[in-house]
């Protein structure tokens, strides 16, 4: 399992919950990674919110990120999405160095954050058509993703009149509108009922064949690990653990939130 | 780039049509101010430099209302992030926002200038109108460019309204000065005089200068 994962830590972070791993367990990747972070860090003013994160992720793999509120999960995703600059270390996404080459990868990334990034006074269809024009996607693609998230019936209602779950479904539709190679998903199933979760799961790459590379944040140990190849635990901006998902024990995740 | 600007512009105009937040406020402010001038100056009619001053100072303060609202939807509803994530030239937002403000100012003036003529202006507007429109258009370009730049800067701060006023008003003084001087002969008693080419040139150069500055720095205002 580990040899298939091609997980490497060139700057090993303090392993507070895992024993030190021999280097043979973390082989050097055989292909170019989709994501490569080497000692990445970020601060807001004087406050360091992310420090010394190093990992690599290959095409088609899923990294699940656990951590309590304020652990640095969203900051990590926003750095990978080119929305924030790393203040320390190196970050490569889809083979391009950030932030310098951000322009080259933006159209290949799908980012789902805490905010839906939808205009409340526009309808879901208008929002998606607007984003389709920005991403140079066919207008028909907007209708296709509306169908896929089960929002065709309410597609012409203003977003302001929709429930949070419906807005989340539209946000997922926006995220996958341009068929990105890399999905950055911040708690993608938040506010969704079980039926809606099952409906959008194939869209965001869970259990889908040939799925995109994904970085997903989660607070759900079993659900988060189920579709993941690699698990990262963050606490106070530091790496608490980084290991193949199959090796992570629920206790380790529980300790993050203690 | 053209397609991106068109998409942004369509979105901006649709949002304003749905919310009616900026233009009605700017129109009502302009008319209310002319009414206040009417009674405050205790005059039925103003001419020449006073007329030009009243016209443009009022339009400037009305524009500040629109500038304050320019990036609110982007800031509050995540439009900035949505735009920054897309593989598009960031200058498209500058062009779209400045064009939107330009359009708003034109719509406001369609109501505010006749209201000014009705409430305050001494000489009839009809004779001066073609040349006045030229001055209005050049002034609108200046206000739109400077306003977009200042609004993009101010939206990143907590004191948005204060920053817009503190930065935009001094930066727009040359625009108002040039517009007032250019329009003064047009609003004289006894018929419209010739349009002063030097003030029009100053207005055009100022517009161009700030368009170049905005083009150079706008990307950095949007970046982290």
Tab-separated table of C-alpha atoms in Angstrom, chain A residues 17-224:
chain	number	residue	atom	x	y	z
A	17	UNK	CA	1.158	11.150	17.118
A	18	UNK	CA	3.195	8.803	14.936
A	19	UNK	CA	6.556	7.249	15.625
A	20	UNK	CA	9.371	8.356	13.305
A	21	UNK	CA	9.125	6.553	9.986
A	22	UNK	CA	12.098	4.941	8.301
A	23	UNK	CA	12.923	6.536	4.983
A	24	UNK	CA	12.232	3.292	3.133
A	25	UNK	CA	8.556	3.626	4.061
A	26	UNK	CA	8.303	6.917	2.196
A	27	UNK	CA	9.762	6.233	-1.238
A	28	UNK	CA	10.728	8.938	-3.696
A	29	UNK	CA	7.905	9.478	-6.232
A	30	UNK	CA	8.371	7.881	-9.610
A	31	UNK	CA	6.333	10.528	-11.471
A	32	UNK	CA	5.952	14.274	-11.084
A	33	UNK	CA	3.638	14.986	-8.177
A	34	UNK	CA	0.495	17.019	-8.697
A	35	UNK	CA	1.149	18.716	-5.388
A	36	UNK	CA	4.494	19.270	-3.719
A	37	UNK	CA	4.947	21.307	-0.571
A	38	UNK	CA	8.360	21.735	0.997
A	39	UNK	CA	8.360	23.487	4.340
A	40	UNK	CA	5.364	25.601	3.366
A	41	UNK	CA	4.217	28.177	5.876
A	42	UNK	CA	1.917	31.143	6.159
A	43	UNK	CA	1.296	33.862	8.699
A	44	UNK	CA	-1.316	36.572	9.176
A	45	UNK	CA	0.580	39.551	10.559
A	46	UNK	CA	2.704	38.164	13.365
A	47	UNK	CA	0.529	35.081	13.862
A	48	UNK	CA	1.845	31.957	12.166
A	49	UNK	CA	-1.112	29.862	11.028
A	50	UNK	CA	0.737	27.219	9.020
A	51	UNK	CA	4.321	26.061	9.430
A	52	UNK	CA	6.651	23.534	7.858
A	53	UNK	CA	4.137	21.535	5.839
A	54	UNK	CA	5.879	19.138	3.472
A	55	UNK	CA	4.150	16.518	1.376
A	56	UNK	CA	3.706	15.215	-2.128
A	57	UNK	CA	0.587	13.935	-3.796
A	58	UNK	CA	0.382	12.103	-7.081
A	59	UNK	CA	-2.229	12.251	-9.805
A	60	UNK	CA	-5.522	10.684	-8.811
A	61	UNK	CA	-4.691	10.519	-5.130
A	62	UNK	CA	-6.764	12.034	-2.342
A	63	UNK	CA	-5.286	13.804	0.650
A	64	UNK	CA	-7.651	14.223	3.593
A	65	UNK	CA	-6.790	16.968	6.056
A	66	UNK	CA	-8.022	16.759	9.630
A	67	UNK	CA	-7.710	19.384	12.320
A	68	UNK	CA	-9.752	21.482	14.731
A	69	UNK	CA	-10.984	24.947	13.828
A	70	UNK	CA	-8.043	27.280	13.302
A	71	UNK	CA	-5.618	24.443	12.643
A	72	UNK	CA	-4.669	25.858	9.233
A	73	UNK	CA	-6.744	23.604	6.940
A	74	UNK	CA	-8.461	26.414	5.062
A	75	UNK	CA	-5.221	28.392	4.820
A	76	UNK	CA	-3.522	25.355	3.279
A	77	UNK	CA	-6.304	25.003	0.713
A	78	UNK	CA	-6.244	28.709	-0.116
A	79	UNK	CA	-2.490	28.562	-0.694
A	80	UNK	CA	-2.932	25.611	-3.047
A	81	UNK	CA	-5.762	27.460	-4.814
A	82	UNK	CA	-3.399	30.440	-5.479
A	83	UNK	CA	-5.562	32.717	-3.347
A	84	UNK	CA	-2.885	33.135	-0.654
A	85	UNK	CA	0.875	33.389	-1.001
A	86	UNK	CA	3.008	31.045	1.051
A	87	UNK	CA	5.317	33.043	3.317
A	88	UNK	CA	7.767	30.194	3.763
A	89	UNK	CA	8.899	27.142	1.848
A	90	UNK	CA	8.051	26.049	-1.666
A	91	UNK	CA	4.711	25.107	-3.164
A	92	UNK	CA	4.245	23.418	-6.516
A	93	UNK	CA	0.825	22.719	-7.964
A	94	UNK	CA	0.350	20.797	-11.194
A	95	UNK	CA	4.046	21.124	-11.868
A	96	UNK	CA	4.124	24.916	-11.532
A	97	UNK	CA	5.666	26.915	-8.737
A	98	UNK	CA	3.397	29.176	-6.675
A	99	UNK	CA	2.760	32.015	-6.404
A	100	UNK	CA	4.787	32.959	-9.495
A	101	UNK	CA	3.100	30.592	-11.933
A	102	UNK	CA	-0.362	30.834	-10.427
A	103	UNK	CA	-1.821	32.117	-13.694
A	104	UNK	CA	-0.867	28.845	-15.388
A	105	UNK	CA	-2.765	26.556	-13.049
A	106	UNK	CA	-5.857	28.539	-12.036
A	107	UNK	CA	-8.062	27.119	-14.734
A	108	UNK	CA	-7.092	23.581	-13.750
A	109	UNK	CA	-8.086	23.882	-10.097
A	110	UNK	CA	-11.550	23.562	-8.580
A	111	UNK	CA	-11.844	25.244	-5.190
A	112	UNK	CA	-14.750	24.768	-2.812
A	113	UNK	CA	-14.324	26.896	0.292
A	114	UNK	CA	-16.577	27.859	3.163
A	115	UNK	CA	-18.178	30.527	1.008
A	116	UNK	CA	-20.158	29.447	-2.036
A	117	UNK	CA	-18.703	32.286	-4.199
A	118	UNK	CA	-22.143	32.834	-5.681
A	119	UNK	CA	-23.951	36.142	-6.066
A	120	UNK	CA	-27.091	36.103	-3.958
A	121	UNK	CA	-29.169	38.251	-6.302
A	122	UNK	CA	-28.395	36.073	-9.319
A	123	UNK	CA	-29.988	32.686	-9.880
A	124	UNK	CA	-27.976	29.483	-9.754
A	125	UNK	CA	-28.094	29.226	-13.535
A	126	UNK	CA	-26.952	32.855	-13.980
A	127	UNK	CA	-24.088	32.311	-11.529
A	128	UNK	CA	-22.922	29.171	-13.301
A	129	UNK	CA	-23.177	30.762	-16.737
A	130	UNK	CA	-21.145	33.701	-15.444
A	131	UNK	CA	-18.433	31.339	-14.189
A	132	UNK	CA	-18.635	29.299	-17.391
A	133	UNK	CA	-17.735	32.446	-19.330
A	134	UNK	CA	-14.821	33.178	-16.973
A	135	UNK	CA	-13.538	29.605	-17.375
A	136	UNK	CA	-14.366	29.491	-21.094
A	137	UNK	CA	-16.584	26.471	-20.538
A	138	UNK	CA	-19.534	25.812	-22.821
A	139	UNK	CA	-22.823	27.331	-21.549
A	140	UNK	CA	-24.372	23.863	-21.820
A	141	UNK	CA	-21.917	22.697	-19.174
A	142	UNK	CA	-23.728	24.925	-16.646
A	143	UNK	CA	-26.967	23.087	-17.320
A	144	UNK	CA	-25.196	19.730	-17.162
A	145	UNK	CA	-23.772	20.362	-13.698
A	146	UNK	CA	-27.088	21.775	-12.506
A	147	UNK	CA	-28.627	18.457	-13.498
A	148	UNK	CA	-25.835	16.534	-11.842
A	149	UNK	CA	-26.351	18.248	-8.463
A	150	UNK	CA	-30.128	17.954	-8.728
A	151	UNK	CA	-30.766	21.704	-8.852
A	152	UNK	CA	-32.416	22.041	-12.261
A	153	UNK	CA	-35.860	22.653	-10.703
A	154	UNK	CA	-34.636	25.609	-8.617
A	155	UNK	CA	-31.969	26.792	-11.033
A	156	UNK	CA	-33.741	30.049	-11.849
A	157	UNK	CA	-34.423	31.085	-8.263
A	158	UNK	CA	-32.157	33.738	-6.738
A	159	UNK	CA	-29.459	32.153	-4.604
A	160	UNK	CA	-30.677	34.322	-1.695
A	161	UNK	CA	-33.914	32.301	-1.640
A	162	UNK	CA	-32.257	28.874	-1.451
A	163	UNK	CA	-31.480	26.772	1.610
A	164	UNK	CA	-27.874	26.312	2.727
A	165	UNK	CA	-27.859	22.772	1.407
A	166	UNK	CA	-29.038	23.919	-2.007
A	167	UNK	CA	-26.415	26.670	-2.055
A	168	UNK	CA	-23.792	24.054	-1.200
A	169	UNK	CA	-24.942	21.931	-4.142
A	170	UNK	CA	-24.619	24.963	-6.428
A	171	UNK	CA	-21.178	25.654	-4.988
A	172	UNK	CA	-20.145	22.111	-5.857
A	173	UNK	CA	-21.538	22.614	-9.358
A	174	UNK	CA	-19.438	25.791	-9.651
A	175	UNK	CA	-16.360	23.937	-8.423
A	176	UNK	CA	-16.548	21.186	-11.061
A	177	UNK	CA	-17.948	23.356	-13.867
A	178	UNK	CA	-14.641	23.488	-15.758
A	179	UNK	CA	-13.701	19.842	-15.077
A	180	UNK	CA	-10.613	20.637	-12.988
A	181	UNK	CA	-7.648	18.292	-12.609
A	182	UNK	CA	-7.188	19.221	-8.962
A	183	UNK	CA	-10.057	19.570	-6.508
A	184	UNK	CA	-9.560	21.510	-3.276
A	185	UNK	CA	-12.578	20.819	-1.113
A	186	UNK	CA	-13.152	22.403	2.282
A	187	UNK	CA	-15.730	20.191	4.030
A	188	UNK	CA	-17.606	19.567	0.768
A	189	UNK	CA	-20.518	17.703	2.304
A	190	UNK	CA	-21.314	20.343	4.943
A	191	UNK	CA	-25.053	21.182	5.043
A	192	UNK	CA	-25.950	18.308	2.718
A	193	UNK	CA	-28.464	15.626	3.607
A	194	UNK	CA	-27.506	11.970	2.941
A	195	UNK	CA	-29.315	11.837	-0.405
A	196	UNK	CA	-27.666	15.024	-1.624
A	197	UNK	CA	-24.287	13.797	-0.383
A	198	UNK	CA	-24.694	10.609	-2.383
A	199	UNK	CA	-25.773	12.593	-5.439
A	200	UNK	CA	-22.757	14.920	-5.458
A	201	UNK	CA	-20.190	12.285	-4.426
A	202	UNK	CA	-19.299	11.232	-7.994
A	203	UNK	CA	-18.980	14.870	-9.040
A	204	UNK	CA	-16.352	15.658	-6.424
A	205	UNK	CA	-14.410	12.545	-7.216
A	206	UNK	CA	-15.347	10.252	-4.378
A	207	UNK	CA	-15.505	6.655	-5.581
A	208	UNK	CA	-15.289	7.799	-9.220
A	209	UNK	CA	-13.039	5.978	-11.668
A	210	UNK	CA	-10.271	8.171	-13.068
A	211	UNK	CA	-11.047	10.732	-10.423
A	212	UNK	CA	-9.137	14.016	-10.148
A	213	UNK	CA	-6.474	14.580	-7.564
A	214	UNK	CA	-8.113	15.862	-4.414
A	215	UNK	CA	-7.329	17.637	-1.173
A	216	UNK	CA	-10.311	17.384	1.157
A	217	UNK	CA	-10.722	18.751	4.666
A	218	UNK	CA	-12.918	16.822	7.037
A	219	UNK	CA	-13.937	16.487	10.668
A	220	UNK	CA	-15.380	13.009	10.095
A	221	UNK	CA	-12.727	10.338	10.810
A	222	UNK	CA	-14.421	7.399	9.120
A	223	UNK	CA	-15.957	9.300	6.209
A	224	UNK	CA	-12.807	11.333	5.608
